[in-house]
Amino acid sequence: MRPRTDRERVLLVLVLVAAVTVFTATVPLLRDWFDLRVYYGTVHTWVHHGGRIYDYRVPGTTYGFTYPPFAAVGMLPMALVGLHLAIAASLLLNLAALAFVLRILAGPGWRRWGWYRWALALCGLALFEPLRDTFSFGQVNLILLALVLADCCLLRSGRGRWAGAGIGLAAAIKLTPALFIFMLLIGRRWRAAGVATAVALAATGLAAWADPRASRFYWTRALWDTSRVGRLDYVSNQSLQGVLARLGHPEKPLWAIVVLLTLAVWAWRTRKAVAAGDWTAAFALTGLAACLVSPITWVHHLVWVLPSFVLLARAGHPRTAGALYAVMCTSVVWLWFDDASGVDGFLGSNVYTWITLGLLLGLPVGQSRPERSLLSRTARVTAPAPSTANPATTAVSHQSEPSSGAVATAIGTVLGPGRGLARRPSSEPTGSTRPAASKPQSSS
């Protein structure tokens, strides 16, 4: 039964908040801001100790800074503060980015949602594994999503003079969002594509000026070395390359063929969306494709699927959106952490990839309704998940040259709560559901 009075609604929200709080405080052990510690250690080593950006490693691991040099330039303010203040700033920035993303996805009618629906949506969001991990790792995924969706908002509204700037910045921080520039080209938004390219090049040039040798090292060596990021077959890697690696076929020619086929489907569906003026669908499809074709897509990168859940619910499929969303709250892929062999391993260890691929193939497009709120239905989603480590930080030397200087909200039915997954601690990775580990695999 649905609550009928404000008092019943308040009680229900309080119960849900308490349940989510208990769950997130006890079941998914936190990542202890592992990636943020990588950023922080890198910047401090670079600024205060004359170290090299790409030489930094978390002690006892092979994990260091993997982003383009401009990302390190953008993180320079961390050199002025202590680690705890940097963590607080990361939480605030991610909260602000999440609020901005929800505001864009909700559309002009966001105020009509009311406190009750927003409270339910936020409870559901707190359970979404990629979102939890983004906060817990101190990752930048939400900030990149906000930058890209800002351009989506400009294109939808027709005020596109500066459209593309957000995509350009996101691409300079992390390469994957560069696919959105090609989306603009497919949509014949030449000016926006030009702005995005110019901003990305300018930011990259600024980083090259700040540290030319680090830039040379990244673009000629570090970019092509995926081992710096992590193991391709690690279960947190929910990209097509991860699927092939877990099958024992990580060969680049095979992966290239799969990527080309995926990009062909993406281009066809994106062109159909922009032809109908449905820019939200075009952006959602591009986020899905980027996750699939990237060599490594950790679970926390999958915040890019959030717009797709909203669109699916808006198109009249709230139950399907809710069911898929709930699966991505369960950390189910970690059941195959130790052994992904067999049919069950093939299906289960890659389930987030199947969801992403299914959305790319089946997401309704060409149904743009500018006057409608994207979050036009209430969502209630429940499910659990987990986490990782507490690394310290140091620097080592590998660089060849010294350097200078409510969402898926819109989901309709009440879903049964997910169940936590008990697992043995791991000596490795990142992604999502492992107890404290000595070598969390992330920072990308």
Tab-separated table of C-alpha atoms in Angstrom:
chain	number	residue	atom	x	y	z
A	1	MET	CA	0.000	0.000	0.000
A	2	ARG	CA	1.217	3.458	-0.844
A	3	PRO	CA	1.319	6.053	1.922
A	4	ARG	CA	-1.631	8.418	1.651
A	5	THR	CA	-0.800	11.104	4.188
A	6	ASP	CA	2.249	13.299	4.728
A	7	ARG	CA	2.849	11.607	8.060
A	8	GLU	CA	2.957	8.170	6.425
A	9	ARG	CA	5.287	9.505	3.729
A	10	VAL	CA	7.643	10.978	6.314
A	11	LEU	CA	7.715	7.701	8.225
A	12	LEU	CA	8.402	5.714	5.059
A	13	VAL	CA	11.246	8.051	4.044
A	14	LEU	CA	12.772	7.859	7.527
A	15	VAL	CA	12.659	4.065	7.429
A	16	LEU	CA	14.257	4.009	3.984
A	17	VAL	CA	16.959	6.487	4.999
A	18	ALA	CA	17.755	4.399	8.086
A	19	ALA	CA	17.913	1.202	6.017
A	20	VAL	CA	20.161	2.777	3.371
A	21	THR	CA	22.399	4.281	6.061
A	22	VAL	CA	22.805	0.968	7.865
A	23	PHE	CA	23.453	-0.820	4.601
A	24	THR	CA	26.087	1.606	3.291
A	25	ALA	CA	27.778	1.813	6.698
A	26	THR	CA	28.066	-1.942	7.220
A	27	VAL	CA	27.697	-4.038	4.079
A	28	PRO	CA	29.820	-2.417	1.340
A	29	LEU	CA	33.153	-1.723	2.977
A	30	LEU	CA	34.343	1.653	1.774
A	31	ARG	CA	37.163	2.168	-0.728
A	32	ASP	CA	38.779	4.672	1.601
A	33	TRP	CA	39.029	7.195	-1.248
A	34	PHE	CA	41.727	5.128	-2.906
A	35	ASP	CA	41.677	6.981	-6.227
A	36	LEU	CA	41.600	10.354	-4.507
A	37	ARG	CA	44.711	9.294	-2.585
A	38	VAL	CA	46.375	8.536	-5.916
A	39	TYR	CA	45.464	12.004	-7.211
A	40	TYR	CA	46.556	13.638	-3.972
A	41	GLY	CA	49.846	11.771	-3.747
A	42	THR	CA	50.614	12.472	-7.418
A	43	VAL	CA	49.998	16.200	-7.147
A	44	HIS	CA	51.943	16.565	-3.885
A	45	THR	CA	54.872	14.574	-5.235
A	46	TRP	CA	54.870	16.668	-8.411
A	47	VAL	CA	54.578	20.076	-6.729
A	48	HIS	CA	56.384	19.708	-3.418
A	49	HIS	CA	59.021	17.067	-4.100
A	50	GLY	CA	59.954	17.592	-7.733
A	51	GLY	CA	58.561	14.187	-8.612
A	52	ARG	CA	57.198	12.956	-11.902
A	53	ILE	CA	53.454	12.698	-12.503
A	54	TYR	CA	53.518	9.203	-13.958
A	55	ASP	CA	56.063	7.752	-11.552
A	56	TYR	CA	53.832	7.869	-8.514
A	57	ARG	CA	52.583	4.507	-7.170
A	58	VAL	CA	50.507	3.501	-4.208
A	59	PRO	CA	52.842	1.430	-2.032
A	60	GLY	CA	52.587	-2.289	-2.661
A	61	THR	CA	50.656	-1.826	-5.908
A	62	THR	CA	51.295	-0.983	-9.535
A	63	TYR	CA	48.601	1.691	-9.538
A	64	GLY	CA	49.418	5.302	-10.200
A	65	PHE	CA	48.124	8.282	-12.132
A	66	THR	CA	46.603	7.224	-15.466
A	67	TYR	CA	44.800	10.332	-16.736
A	68	PRO	CA	46.102	12.838	-19.306
A	69	PRO	CA	48.408	15.536	-17.891
A	70	PHE	CA	45.639	18.163	-17.921
A	71	ALA	CA	43.838	16.194	-15.211
A	72	ALA	CA	46.857	16.661	-12.933
A	73	VAL	CA	46.885	20.384	-13.752
A	74	GLY	CA	43.199	20.607	-12.828
A	75	MET	CA	43.897	18.862	-9.523
A	76	LEU	CA	46.688	21.273	-8.512
A	77	PRO	CA	44.548	22.926	-5.779
A	78	MET	CA	44.991	19.704	-3.783
A	79	ALA	CA	48.649	20.656	-3.359
A	80	LEU	CA	47.509	23.508	-1.098
A	81	VAL	CA	45.446	21.480	1.363
A	82	GLY	CA	45.666	18.413	3.557
A	83	LEU	CA	44.278	15.021	2.631
A	84	HIS	CA	41.188	15.276	4.831
A	85	LEU	CA	40.221	18.629	3.349
A	86	ALA	CA	40.754	17.183	-0.127
A	87	ILE	CA	38.398	14.319	0.743
A	88	ALA	CA	35.763	16.755	2.016
A	89	ALA	CA	36.101	18.832	-1.143
A	90	SER	CA	35.719	15.692	-3.270
A	91	LEU	CA	32.497	14.768	-1.500
A	92	LEU	CA	31.090	18.280	-1.946
A	93	LEU	CA	32.056	18.420	-5.623
A	94	ASN	CA	30.489	15.035	-6.302
A	95	LEU	CA	27.309	16.022	-4.463
A	96	ALA	CA	27.106	19.245	-6.468
A	97	ALA	CA	27.702	17.335	-9.707
A	98	LEU	CA	25.005	14.805	-8.799
A	99	ALA	CA	22.530	17.596	-8.030
A	100	PHE	CA	23.309	19.208	-11.385
A	101	VAL	CA	22.893	15.913	-13.254
A	102	LEU	CA	19.543	15.256	-11.578
A	103	ARG	CA	18.385	18.778	-12.342
A	104	ILE	CA	19.152	18.327	-16.037
A	105	LEU	CA	17.577	14.876	-16.255
A	106	ALA	CA	14.475	16.035	-14.406
A	107	GLY	CA	13.881	18.818	-16.914
A	108	PRO	CA	11.865	22.006	-16.391
A	109	GLY	CA	9.237	20.265	-14.285
A	110	TRP	CA	11.647	19.235	-11.535
A	111	ARG	CA	9.830	21.291	-8.877
A	112	ARG	CA	6.636	19.316	-9.468
A	113	TRP	CA	8.336	16.215	-8.178
A	114	GLY	CA	8.009	17.364	-4.581
A	115	TRP	CA	10.062	16.363	-1.565
A	116	TYR	CA	8.600	12.865	-1.313
A	117	ARG	CA	9.521	11.677	-4.794
A	118	TRP	CA	12.967	13.239	-4.567
A	119	ALA	CA	13.539	11.534	-1.215
A	120	LEU	CA	12.645	8.146	-2.727
A	121	ALA	CA	14.879	8.863	-5.715
A	122	LEU	CA	17.845	9.744	-3.512
A	123	CYS	CA	17.403	6.576	-1.472
A	124	GLY	CA	17.458	4.588	-4.687
A	125	LEU	CA	20.533	6.431	-5.923
A	126	ALA	CA	22.396	5.694	-2.699
A	127	LEU	CA	22.164	1.991	-3.537
A	128	PHE	CA	23.424	2.268	-7.135
A	129	GLU	CA	26.811	0.546	-7.156
A	130	PRO	CA	28.624	2.764	-9.708
A	131	LEU	CA	27.469	5.860	-7.825
A	132	ARG	CA	28.495	4.477	-4.427
A	133	ASP	CA	31.912	3.579	-5.758
A	134	THR	CA	32.385	6.978	-7.370
A	135	PHE	CA	31.933	8.641	-3.980
A	136	SER	CA	33.892	6.015	-2.084
A	137	PHE	CA	36.879	6.025	-4.438
A	138	GLY	CA	36.866	9.826	-4.686
A	139	GLN	CA	36.450	9.448	-8.448
A	140	VAL	CA	35.725	12.128	-11.087
A	141	ASN	CA	33.002	10.286	-13.033
A	142	LEU	CA	30.089	12.421	-11.860
A	143	ILE	CA	31.934	15.647	-12.592
A	144	LEU	CA	32.610	14.487	-16.161
A	145	LEU	CA	28.979	13.425	-16.572
A	146	ALA	CA	27.842	16.857	-15.369
A	147	LEU	CA	30.172	18.623	-17.838
A	148	VAL	CA	28.858	16.555	-20.737
A	149	LEU	CA	25.178	16.892	-19.779
A	150	ALA	CA	25.601	20.658	-19.542
A	151	ASP	CA	26.234	20.603	-23.286
A	152	CYS	CA	23.186	18.380	-23.744
A	153	CYS	CA	21.106	20.991	-21.949
A	154	LEU	CA	22.464	23.767	-24.184
A	155	LEU	CA	21.748	21.818	-27.363
A	156	ARG	CA	18.212	20.936	-26.285
A	157	SER	CA	17.414	24.527	-25.365
A	158	GLY	CA	18.776	25.969	-28.590
A	159	ARG	CA	21.232	28.163	-26.669
A	160	GLY	CA	24.198	26.337	-28.103
A	161	ARG	CA	26.755	29.115	-28.543
A	162	TRP	CA	29.076	27.537	-25.990
A	163	ALA	CA	27.864	23.987	-26.432
A	164	GLY	CA	30.844	21.660	-26.641
A	165	ALA	CA	32.953	23.363	-23.980
A	166	GLY	CA	31.934	20.833	-21.333
A	167	ILE	CA	32.686	17.918	-23.644
A	168	GLY	CA	36.074	19.410	-24.475
A	169	LEU	CA	37.026	19.779	-20.830
A	170	ALA	CA	35.828	16.259	-20.017
A	171	ALA	CA	37.838	14.828	-22.929
A	172	ALA	CA	40.977	16.649	-21.763
A	173	ILE	CA	40.571	15.220	-18.255
A	174	LYS	CA	39.807	11.694	-19.409
A	175	LEU	CA	39.879	10.452	-22.995
A	176	THR	CA	36.646	8.446	-23.083
A	177	PRO	CA	34.299	11.482	-23.339
A	178	ALA	CA	36.002	12.385	-26.643
A	179	LEU	CA	33.416	10.097	-28.279
A	180	PHE	CA	30.868	12.851	-27.658
A	181	ILE	CA	32.734	15.039	-30.168
A	182	PHE	CA	31.968	12.444	-32.846
A	183	MET	CA	28.342	12.460	-31.666
A	184	LEU	CA	28.256	16.206	-32.417
A	185	LEU	CA	29.684	15.531	-35.873
A	186	ILE	CA	27.007	12.894	-36.522
A	187	GLY	CA	24.412	15.471	-35.515
A	188	ARG	CA	25.982	18.072	-37.832
A	189	ARG	CA	26.610	20.409	-34.947
A	190	TRP	CA	29.798	21.682	-36.499
A	191	ARG	CA	30.201	24.680	-34.220
A	192	ALA	CA	29.741	22.646	-31.037
A	193	ALA	CA	32.177	20.005	-32.331
A	194	GLY	CA	34.663	22.758	-33.118
A	195	VAL	CA	34.282	24.290	-29.658
A	196	ALA	CA	34.760	20.896	-27.998
A	197	THR	CA	37.861	20.143	-30.061
A	198	ALA	CA	39.338	23.603	-29.472
A	199	VAL	CA	38.755	23.408	-25.699
A	200	ALA	CA	40.255	19.904	-25.510
A	201	LEU	CA	43.316	20.970	-27.509
A	202	ALA	CA	43.750	24.161	-25.509
A	203	ALA	CA	43.585	22.288	-22.223
A	204	THR	CA	46.011	19.674	-23.509
A	205	GLY	CA	48.320	22.441	-24.696
A	206	LEU	CA	48.193	24.102	-21.291
A	207	ALA	CA	49.275	20.837	-19.684
A	208	ALA	CA	52.090	20.464	-22.234
A	209	TRP	CA	53.282	23.957	-21.346
A	210	ALA	CA	53.139	23.177	-17.617
A	211	ASP	CA	55.073	19.913	-17.957
A	212	PRO	CA	56.202	19.162	-21.523
A	213	ARG	CA	58.157	16.001	-20.700
A	214	ALA	CA	55.297	14.461	-18.746
A	215	SER	CA	52.985	15.204	-21.671
A	216	ARG	CA	55.423	13.588	-24.095
A	217	PHE	CA	55.683	10.531	-21.865
A	218	TYR	CA	51.897	10.179	-21.570
A	219	TRP	CA	51.035	10.547	-25.267
A	220	THR	CA	53.881	8.369	-26.537
A	221	ARG	CA	54.060	5.667	-23.862
A	222	ALA	CA	51.650	5.690	-20.914
A	223	LEU	CA	48.507	6.014	-23.061
A	224	TRP	CA	49.250	2.756	-24.875
A	225	ASP	CA	50.130	0.725	-21.801
A	226	THR	CA	46.848	-0.641	-20.396
A	227	SER	CA	48.719	-2.549	-17.705
A	228	ARG	CA	49.191	0.773	-15.923
A	229	VAL	CA	45.418	0.881	-15.382
A	230	GLY	CA	44.832	-2.737	-14.388
A	231	ARG	CA	44.177	-6.275	-15.597
A	232	LEU	CA	41.864	-6.523	-18.570
A	233	ASP	CA	40.253	-9.730	-17.262
A	234	TYR	CA	39.536	-8.315	-13.806
A	235	VAL	CA	35.822	-8.709	-13.078
A	236	SER	CA	35.337	-4.985	-12.441
A	237	ASN	CA	36.225	-4.322	-16.073
A	238	GLN	CA	32.749	-4.309	-17.614
A	239	SER	CA	33.777	-3.327	-21.127
A	240	LEU	CA	33.704	-5.497	-24.240
A	241	GLN	CA	37.461	-5.918	-23.896
A	242	GLY	CA	36.878	-7.213	-20.369
A	243	VAL	CA	34.419	-9.809	-21.694
A	244	LEU	CA	36.914	-11.011	-24.304
A	245	ALA	CA	39.761	-11.110	-21.775
A	246	ARG	CA	37.720	-13.233	-19.361
A	247	LEU	CA	37.000	-15.589	-22.270
A	248	GLY	CA	40.730	-15.892	-22.830
A	249	HIS	CA	40.686	-13.902	-26.090
A	250	PRO	CA	42.182	-10.478	-25.336
A	251	GLU	CA	43.696	-10.203	-28.834
A	252	LYS	CA	43.556	-6.658	-30.158
A	253	PRO	CA	42.380	-7.554	-33.702
A	254	LEU	CA	39.310	-9.355	-32.343
A	255	TRP	CA	38.604	-6.527	-29.927
A	256	ALA	CA	38.959	-3.984	-32.754
A	257	ILE	CA	36.344	-5.828	-34.828
A	258	VAL	CA	33.910	-5.902	-31.905
A	259	VAL	CA	34.519	-2.209	-31.235
A	260	LEU	CA	33.905	-1.273	-34.881
A	261	LEU	CA	30.616	-3.195	-34.911
A	262	THR	CA	29.555	-1.502	-31.679
A	263	LEU	CA	30.442	1.933	-33.008
A	264	ALA	CA	28.485	1.233	-36.208
A	265	VAL	CA	25.372	0.439	-34.157
A	266	TRP	CA	25.975	3.515	-32.004
A	267	ALA	CA	26.366	5.803	-35.044
A	268	TRP	CA	23.186	4.450	-36.648
A	269	ARG	CA	21.082	4.844	-33.511
A	270	THR	CA	22.586	8.222	-32.639
A	271	ARG	CA	21.860	9.576	-36.099
A	272	LYS	CA	18.264	8.464	-35.720
A	273	ALA	CA	18.036	10.245	-32.355
A	274	VAL	CA	19.488	13.557	-33.519
A	275	ALA	CA	17.330	13.477	-36.657
A	276	ALA	CA	14.328	13.503	-34.322
A	277	GLY	CA	15.860	16.252	-32.161
A	278	ASP	CA	16.199	13.832	-29.247
A	279	TRP	CA	19.567	15.034	-27.942
A	280	THR	CA	19.064	13.428	-24.562
A	281	ALA	CA	18.852	10.015	-26.221
A	282	ALA	CA	21.918	10.814	-28.354
A	283	PHE	CA	23.927	11.684	-25.253
A	284	ALA	CA	22.677	8.587	-23.425
A	285	LEU	CA	23.621	6.309	-26.345
A	286	THR	CA	27.070	7.866	-26.555
A	287	GLY	CA	27.683	7.312	-22.853
A	288	LEU	CA	26.739	3.656	-23.272
A	289	ALA	CA	28.977	3.205	-26.312
A	290	ALA	CA	31.915	4.868	-24.562
A	291	CYS	CA	31.646	2.392	-21.692
A	292	LEU	CA	31.528	-0.546	-24.103
A	293	VAL	CA	34.427	0.388	-26.395
A	294	SER	CA	36.818	1.662	-23.751
A	295	PRO	CA	39.525	-0.955	-23.069
A	296	ILE	CA	38.811	-0.696	-19.352
A	297	THR	CA	35.483	0.318	-17.841
A	298	TRP	CA	35.516	-0.183	-14.095
A	299	VAL	CA	32.151	-0.553	-12.405
A	300	HIS	CA	32.334	2.993	-11.060
A	301	HIS	CA	32.573	4.317	-14.635
A	302	LEU	CA	29.031	3.079	-15.278
A	303	VAL	CA	27.435	6.229	-13.890
A	304	TRP	CA	27.178	6.990	-17.626
A	305	VAL	CA	24.190	4.625	-17.862
A	306	LEU	CA	22.031	6.756	-15.549
A	307	PRO	CA	20.477	8.878	-18.346
A	308	SER	CA	19.513	5.679	-20.168
A	309	PHE	CA	17.490	4.407	-17.215
A	310	VAL	CA	15.618	7.708	-17.086
A	311	LEU	CA	14.883	7.602	-20.806
A	312	LEU	CA	13.727	3.992	-20.623
A	313	ALA	CA	11.276	4.845	-17.864
A	314	ARG	CA	10.108	7.964	-19.696
A	315	ALA	CA	9.390	5.877	-22.788
A	316	GLY	CA	6.902	3.782	-20.835
A	317	HIS	CA	9.101	0.979	-19.535
A	318	PRO	CA	9.518	1.778	-15.822
A	319	ARG	CA	9.433	-1.869	-14.744
A	320	THR	CA	12.228	-2.819	-17.123
A	321	ALA	CA	14.260	0.219	-16.060
A	322	GLY	CA	13.667	-0.612	-12.403
A	323	ALA	CA	14.678	-4.251	-12.810
A	324	LEU	CA	17.907	-3.386	-14.655
A	325	TYR	CA	18.703	-0.650	-12.180
A	326	ALA	CA	18.177	-3.035	-9.275
A	327	VAL	CA	20.603	-5.540	-10.797
A	328	MET	CA	23.247	-2.819	-10.892
A	329	CYS	CA	22.720	-2.251	-7.184
A	330	THR	CA	23.514	-5.833	-6.219
A	331	SER	CA	27.228	-6.153	-7.032
A	332	VAL	CA	26.292	-9.495	-8.560
A	333	VAL	CA	29.336	-9.613	-10.865
A	334	TRP	CA	31.569	-10.168	-7.845
A	335	LEU	CA	30.159	-13.649	-7.352
A	336	TRP	CA	32.507	-14.652	-10.197
A	337	PHE	CA	35.550	-12.805	-8.878
A	338	ASP	CA	37.619	-15.960	-8.450
A	339	ASP	CA	36.358	-17.964	-11.404
A	340	ALA	CA	34.501	-16.593	-14.426
A	341	SER	CA	34.664	-19.811	-16.440
A	342	GLY	CA	31.686	-21.753	-17.749
A	343	VAL	CA	28.347	-20.547	-19.044
A	344	ASP	CA	27.376	-19.104	-15.677
A	345	GLY	CA	30.661	-17.201	-15.504
A	346	PHE	CA	30.241	-15.858	-19.025
A	347	LEU	CA	26.740	-14.606	-18.286
A	348	GLY	CA	27.099	-13.594	-14.661
A	349	SER	CA	30.531	-11.961	-14.549
A	350	ASN	CA	29.597	-9.744	-17.495
A	351	VAL	CA	26.050	-8.876	-16.505
A	352	TYR	CA	26.690	-5.113	-16.332
A	353	THR	CA	28.149	-5.277	-19.834
A	354	TRP	CA	25.035	-7.094	-21.053
A	355	ILE	CA	22.858	-4.383	-19.518
A	356	THR	CA	24.905	-1.643	-21.180
A	357	LEU	CA	24.850	-3.443	-24.535
A	358	GLY	CA	21.124	-4.120	-24.247
A	359	LEU	CA	20.441	-0.442	-23.583
A	360	LEU	CA	22.562	0.568	-26.576
A	361	LEU	CA	20.554	-1.775	-28.801
A	362	GLY	CA	17.098	-1.225	-27.346
A	363	LEU	CA	16.902	2.239	-25.805
A	364	PRO	CA	13.915	4.074	-27.363
A	365	VAL	CA	15.084	7.032	-29.455
A	366	GLY	CA	13.398	9.782	-31.414
A	367	GLN	CA	10.851	10.440	-28.676
A	368	SER	CA	12.011	13.879	-27.560
A	369	ARG	CA	9.433	15.820	-25.577
A	370	PRO	CA	10.992	19.139	-24.567
A	371	GLU	CA	8.047	20.067	-22.406
A	372	ARG	CA	8.085	16.844	-20.388
A	373	SER	CA	10.169	16.114	-17.353
A	374	LEU	CA	12.567	13.277	-18.019
A	375	LEU	CA	12.001	11.990	-14.521
A	376	SER	CA	8.276	11.772	-15.063
A	377	ARG	CA	7.612	8.797	-12.856
A	378	THR	CA	8.479	7.823	-9.339
A	379	ALA	CA	11.140	5.261	-8.744
A	380	ARG	CA	11.764	2.978	-5.879
A	381	VAL	CA	14.808	0.800	-6.108
A	382	THR	CA	16.605	-1.249	-3.530
A	383	ALA	CA	19.694	-3.416	-3.461
A	384	PRO	CA	23.098	-3.637	-1.840
A	385	ALA	CA	26.781	-3.758	-2.530
A	386	PRO	CA	30.344	-3.335	-1.242
A	387	SER	CA	34.063	-2.116	-1.446
A	388	THR	CA	37.924	-1.878	-0.948
A	389	ALA	CA	41.066	-0.529	0.662
A	390	ASN	CA	43.173	1.771	2.686
A	391	PRO	CA	46.365	2.461	0.809
A	392	ALA	CA	49.136	4.739	1.861
A	393	THR	CA	51.028	6.827	-0.651
A	394	THR	CA	54.567	7.172	-1.940
A	395	ALA	CA	56.437	7.890	-5.119
A	396	VAL	CA	58.662	5.689	-7.226
A	397	SER	CA	60.518	6.295	-10.423
A	398	HIS	CA	59.353	4.852	-13.764
A	399	GLN	CA	58.957	7.783	-16.079
A	400	SER	CA	61.719	7.784	-18.636
A	401	GLU	CA	62.363	11.507	-18.538
A	402	PRO	CA	62.364	13.920	-15.636
A	403	SER	CA	59.527	16.349	-15.616
A	404	SER	CA	59.502	20.046	-15.388
A	405	GLY	CA	57.738	21.631	-13.230
A	406	ALA	CA	16.658	10.734	-9.549
A	407	VAL	CA	17.832	9.084	-11.730
A	408	ALA	CA	16.918	5.753	-12.665
A	409	THR	CA	14.292	6.837	-10.669
A	410	ALA	CA	11.472	6.778	-12.880
A	411	ILE	CA	11.125	3.287	-12.096
A	412	GLY	CA	7.737	2.482	-10.923
A	413	THR	CA	7.295	-0.607	-8.889
A	414	VAL	CA	8.622	-1.496	-5.492
A	415	LEU	CA	11.498	-3.909	-5.865
A	416	GLY	CA	12.558	-6.296	-3.211
A	417	PRO	CA	15.759	-5.375	-1.424
A	418	GLY	CA	18.915	-6.924	-2.764
A	419	ARG	CA	21.124	-9.101	-0.653
A	420	GLY	CA	24.656	-8.457	0.349
A	421	LEU	CA	27.338	-10.691	-1.043
A	422	ALA	CA	29.822	-12.169	1.361
A	423	ARG	CA	33.254	-12.580	-0.151
A	424	ARG	CA	36.806	-13.259	0.795
A	425	PRO	CA	39.202	-10.346	0.866
A	426	SER	CA	41.212	-9.853	-2.308
A	427	SER	CA	44.813	-8.947	-2.789
A	428	GLU	CA	43.908	-6.921	-5.822
A	429	PRO	CA	41.297	-4.642	-7.316
A	430	THR	CA	38.924	-1.865	-7.351
A	431	GLY	CA	35.753	-1.950	-8.739
A	432	SER	CA	33.132	-2.592	-6.304
A	433	THR	CA	32.395	-5.221	-3.914
A	434	ARG	CA	35.436	-6.486	-2.270
A	435	PRO	CA	36.364	-6.226	1.390
A	436	ALA	CA	39.442	-4.247	2.325
A	437	ALA	CA	42.246	-5.170	-0.041
A	438	SER	CA	45.910	-4.404	-0.062
A	439	LYS	CA	45.859	-3.610	-3.800
A	440	PRO	CA	42.651	-1.993	-4.896
A	441	GLN	CA	42.644	-1.848	-8.681
A	442	SER	CA	41.575	1.587	-9.798
A	443	SER	CA	42.532	5.231	-10.100
A	444	SER	CA	41.167	5.468	-13.585
